[in-house]
Tab-separated table of C-alpha atoms and ligand atoms in Angstrom:
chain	number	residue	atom	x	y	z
A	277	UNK	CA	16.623	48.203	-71.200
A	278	UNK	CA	20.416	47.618	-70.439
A	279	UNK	CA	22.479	49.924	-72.989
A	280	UNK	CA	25.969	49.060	-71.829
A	281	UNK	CA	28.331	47.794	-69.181
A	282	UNK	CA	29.539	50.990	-67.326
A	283	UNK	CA	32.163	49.437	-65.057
A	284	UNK	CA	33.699	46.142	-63.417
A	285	UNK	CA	34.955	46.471	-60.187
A	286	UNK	CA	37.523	44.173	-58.785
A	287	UNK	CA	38.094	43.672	-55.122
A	288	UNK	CA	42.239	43.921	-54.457
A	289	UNK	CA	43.973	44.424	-51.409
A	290	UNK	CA	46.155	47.227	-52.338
A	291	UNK	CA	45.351	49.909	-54.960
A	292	UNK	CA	48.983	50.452	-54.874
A	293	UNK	CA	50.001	46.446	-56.140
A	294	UNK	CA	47.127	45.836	-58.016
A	295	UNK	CA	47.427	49.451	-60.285
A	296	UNK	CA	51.493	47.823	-60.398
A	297	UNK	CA	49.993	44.915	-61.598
A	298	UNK	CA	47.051	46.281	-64.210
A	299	UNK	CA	49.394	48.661	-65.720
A	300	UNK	CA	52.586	45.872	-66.408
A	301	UNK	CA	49.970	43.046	-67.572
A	302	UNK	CA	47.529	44.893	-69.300
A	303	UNK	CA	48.856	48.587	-70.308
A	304	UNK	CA	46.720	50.472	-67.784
A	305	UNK	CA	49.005	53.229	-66.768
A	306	UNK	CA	46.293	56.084	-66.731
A	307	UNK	CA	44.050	55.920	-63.132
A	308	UNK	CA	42.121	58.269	-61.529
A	309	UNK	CA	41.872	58.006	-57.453
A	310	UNK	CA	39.027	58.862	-55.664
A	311	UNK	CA	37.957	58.109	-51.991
A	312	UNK	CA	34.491	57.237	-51.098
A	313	UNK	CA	34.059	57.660	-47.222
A	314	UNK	CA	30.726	56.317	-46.614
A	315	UNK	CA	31.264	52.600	-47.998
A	316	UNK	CA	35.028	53.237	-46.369
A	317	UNK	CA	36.552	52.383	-49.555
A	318	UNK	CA	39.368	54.084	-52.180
A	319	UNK	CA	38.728	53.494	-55.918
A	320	UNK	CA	41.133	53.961	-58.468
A	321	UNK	CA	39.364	53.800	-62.269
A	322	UNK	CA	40.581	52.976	-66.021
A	323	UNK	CA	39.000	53.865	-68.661
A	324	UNK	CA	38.556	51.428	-71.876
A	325	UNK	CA	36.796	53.146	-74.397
A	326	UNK	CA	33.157	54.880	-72.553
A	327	UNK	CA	33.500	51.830	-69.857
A	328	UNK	CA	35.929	51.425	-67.189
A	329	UNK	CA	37.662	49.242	-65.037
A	330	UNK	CA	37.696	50.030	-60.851
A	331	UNK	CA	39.922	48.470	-58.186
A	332	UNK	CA	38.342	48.719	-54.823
A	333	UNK	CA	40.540	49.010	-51.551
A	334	UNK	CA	39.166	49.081	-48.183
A	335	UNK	CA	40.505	51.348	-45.781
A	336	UNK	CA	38.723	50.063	-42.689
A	337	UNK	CA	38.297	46.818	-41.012
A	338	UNK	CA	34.515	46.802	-41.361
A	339	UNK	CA	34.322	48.186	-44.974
A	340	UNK	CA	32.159	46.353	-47.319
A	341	UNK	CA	35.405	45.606	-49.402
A	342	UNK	CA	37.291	44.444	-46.767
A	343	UNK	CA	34.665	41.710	-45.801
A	344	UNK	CA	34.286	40.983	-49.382
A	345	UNK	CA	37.945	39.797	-49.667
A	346	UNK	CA	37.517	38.310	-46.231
A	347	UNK	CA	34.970	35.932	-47.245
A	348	UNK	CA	36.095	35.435	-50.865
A	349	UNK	CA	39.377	36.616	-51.316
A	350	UNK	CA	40.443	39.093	-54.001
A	351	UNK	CA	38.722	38.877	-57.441
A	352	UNK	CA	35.539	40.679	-59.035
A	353	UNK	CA	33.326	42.374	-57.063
A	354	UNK	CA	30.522	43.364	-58.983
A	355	UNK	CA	29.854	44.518	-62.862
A	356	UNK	CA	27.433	47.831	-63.344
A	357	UNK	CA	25.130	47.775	-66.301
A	358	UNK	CA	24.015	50.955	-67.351
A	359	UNK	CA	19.706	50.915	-68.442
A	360	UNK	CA	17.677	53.294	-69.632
A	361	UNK	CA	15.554	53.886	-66.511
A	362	UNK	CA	16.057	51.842	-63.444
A	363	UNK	CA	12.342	52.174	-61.448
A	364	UNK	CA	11.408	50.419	-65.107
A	365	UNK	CA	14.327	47.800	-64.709
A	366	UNK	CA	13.413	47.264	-60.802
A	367	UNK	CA	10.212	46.513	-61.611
A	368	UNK	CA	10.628	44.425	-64.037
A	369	UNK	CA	13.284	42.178	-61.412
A	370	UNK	CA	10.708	42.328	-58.893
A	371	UNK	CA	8.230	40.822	-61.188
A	372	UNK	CA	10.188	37.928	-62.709
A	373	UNK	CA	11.368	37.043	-58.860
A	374	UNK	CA	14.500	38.264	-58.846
A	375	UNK	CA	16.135	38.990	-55.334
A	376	UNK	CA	16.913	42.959	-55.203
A	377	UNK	CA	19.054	44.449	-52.606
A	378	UNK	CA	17.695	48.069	-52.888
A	379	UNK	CA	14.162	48.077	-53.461
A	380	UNK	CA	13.902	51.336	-54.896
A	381	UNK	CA	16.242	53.502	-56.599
A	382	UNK	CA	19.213	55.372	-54.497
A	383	UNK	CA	21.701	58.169	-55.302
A	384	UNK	CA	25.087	57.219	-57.195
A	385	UNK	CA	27.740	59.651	-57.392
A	386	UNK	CA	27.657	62.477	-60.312
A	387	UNK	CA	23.544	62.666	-60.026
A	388	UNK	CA	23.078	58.700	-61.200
A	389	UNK	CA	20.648	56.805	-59.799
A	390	UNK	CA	21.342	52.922	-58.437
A	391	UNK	CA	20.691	49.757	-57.444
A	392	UNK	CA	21.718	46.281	-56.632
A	393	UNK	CA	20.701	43.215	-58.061
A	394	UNK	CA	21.625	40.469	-54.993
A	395	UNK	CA	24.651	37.681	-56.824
A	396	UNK	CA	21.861	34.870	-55.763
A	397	UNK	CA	19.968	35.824	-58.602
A	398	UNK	CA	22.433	36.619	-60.767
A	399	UNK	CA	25.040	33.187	-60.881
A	400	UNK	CA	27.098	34.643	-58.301
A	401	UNK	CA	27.721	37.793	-59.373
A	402	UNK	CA	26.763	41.275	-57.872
A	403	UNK	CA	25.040	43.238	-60.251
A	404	UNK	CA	24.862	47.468	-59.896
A	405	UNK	CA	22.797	49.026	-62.022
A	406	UNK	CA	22.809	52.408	-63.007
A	407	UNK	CA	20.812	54.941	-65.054
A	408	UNK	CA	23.058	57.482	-65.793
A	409	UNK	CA	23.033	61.712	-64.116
A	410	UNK	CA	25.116	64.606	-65.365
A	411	UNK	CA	28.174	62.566	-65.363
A	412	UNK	CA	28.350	58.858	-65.313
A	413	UNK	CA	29.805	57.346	-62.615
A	414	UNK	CA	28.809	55.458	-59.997
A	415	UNK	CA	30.102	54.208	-56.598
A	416	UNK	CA	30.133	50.630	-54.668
A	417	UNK	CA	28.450	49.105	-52.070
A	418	UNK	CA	28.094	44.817	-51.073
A	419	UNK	CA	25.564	43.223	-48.774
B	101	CO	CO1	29.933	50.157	-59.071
């Protein structure tokens, strides 16, 4: 069962412009940085009540972000639902036909456990899903 919407993440260019942007439009002046060095990426987060609001920068060539905004330019990148327990909610895809990018379960930061739910099966949208650890937060990843 999906409980919530943990995060939307938003594909930008520049942490630095779009935070500029975020906090003058929309009153987000609060953001908490945080590198993630396998998917070659730097996330800054919001918080809006328990769900939050990420900005993904690439800081390679070949990061996942950077081909994201390559092929569609700037905009939202994926939204994470958090469920219950996600070997339930895989299953469940798998059985209605859905088209899964990870199979099976894999480690999210702060002990969650995720997985991706490909945007052909989902009206063009990436969809993470993630059953919650110790602390609930989770990461990124495309393709
Ligand atoms: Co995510």
């Amino acid at each position: 069962m999906i409980t919530k919407i943990d995060h939307v993440a938003i594909a930008v260019r520049s942490l630095a412009t779009a935070i500029e942007v975020y906090s003058r439009a929309l009153g987000f002046s609060e953001w908490l940085l945080e590198g993630v060095s396998e998917q070659k990426t730097r996330v800054a987060m919001h918080a809006i009540g328990d769900c939050r609001i990420e900005l993904l920068e690439a800081t390679a060539e070949d990061s996942p972000v950077a081909l994201f905004i390559a092929r569609r330019g700037e905009g939202l990148h994926h939204i994470c639902f958090q469920v219950q327990n996600l070997d339930v909610e895989l299953q469940r895809l798998r059985s209605a036909g859905l088209r899964l990018i990870d199979q099976t379960a894999r480690a999210g930061a702060g002990g969650s456990r995720i997985a991706f739910l490909h945007p052909s099966s989902a009206a063009g949208v990436l969809i993470e899903l993630a059953e919650p650890g110790t602390t609930i937060h989770s990461h990124i990843n495309l393709d």
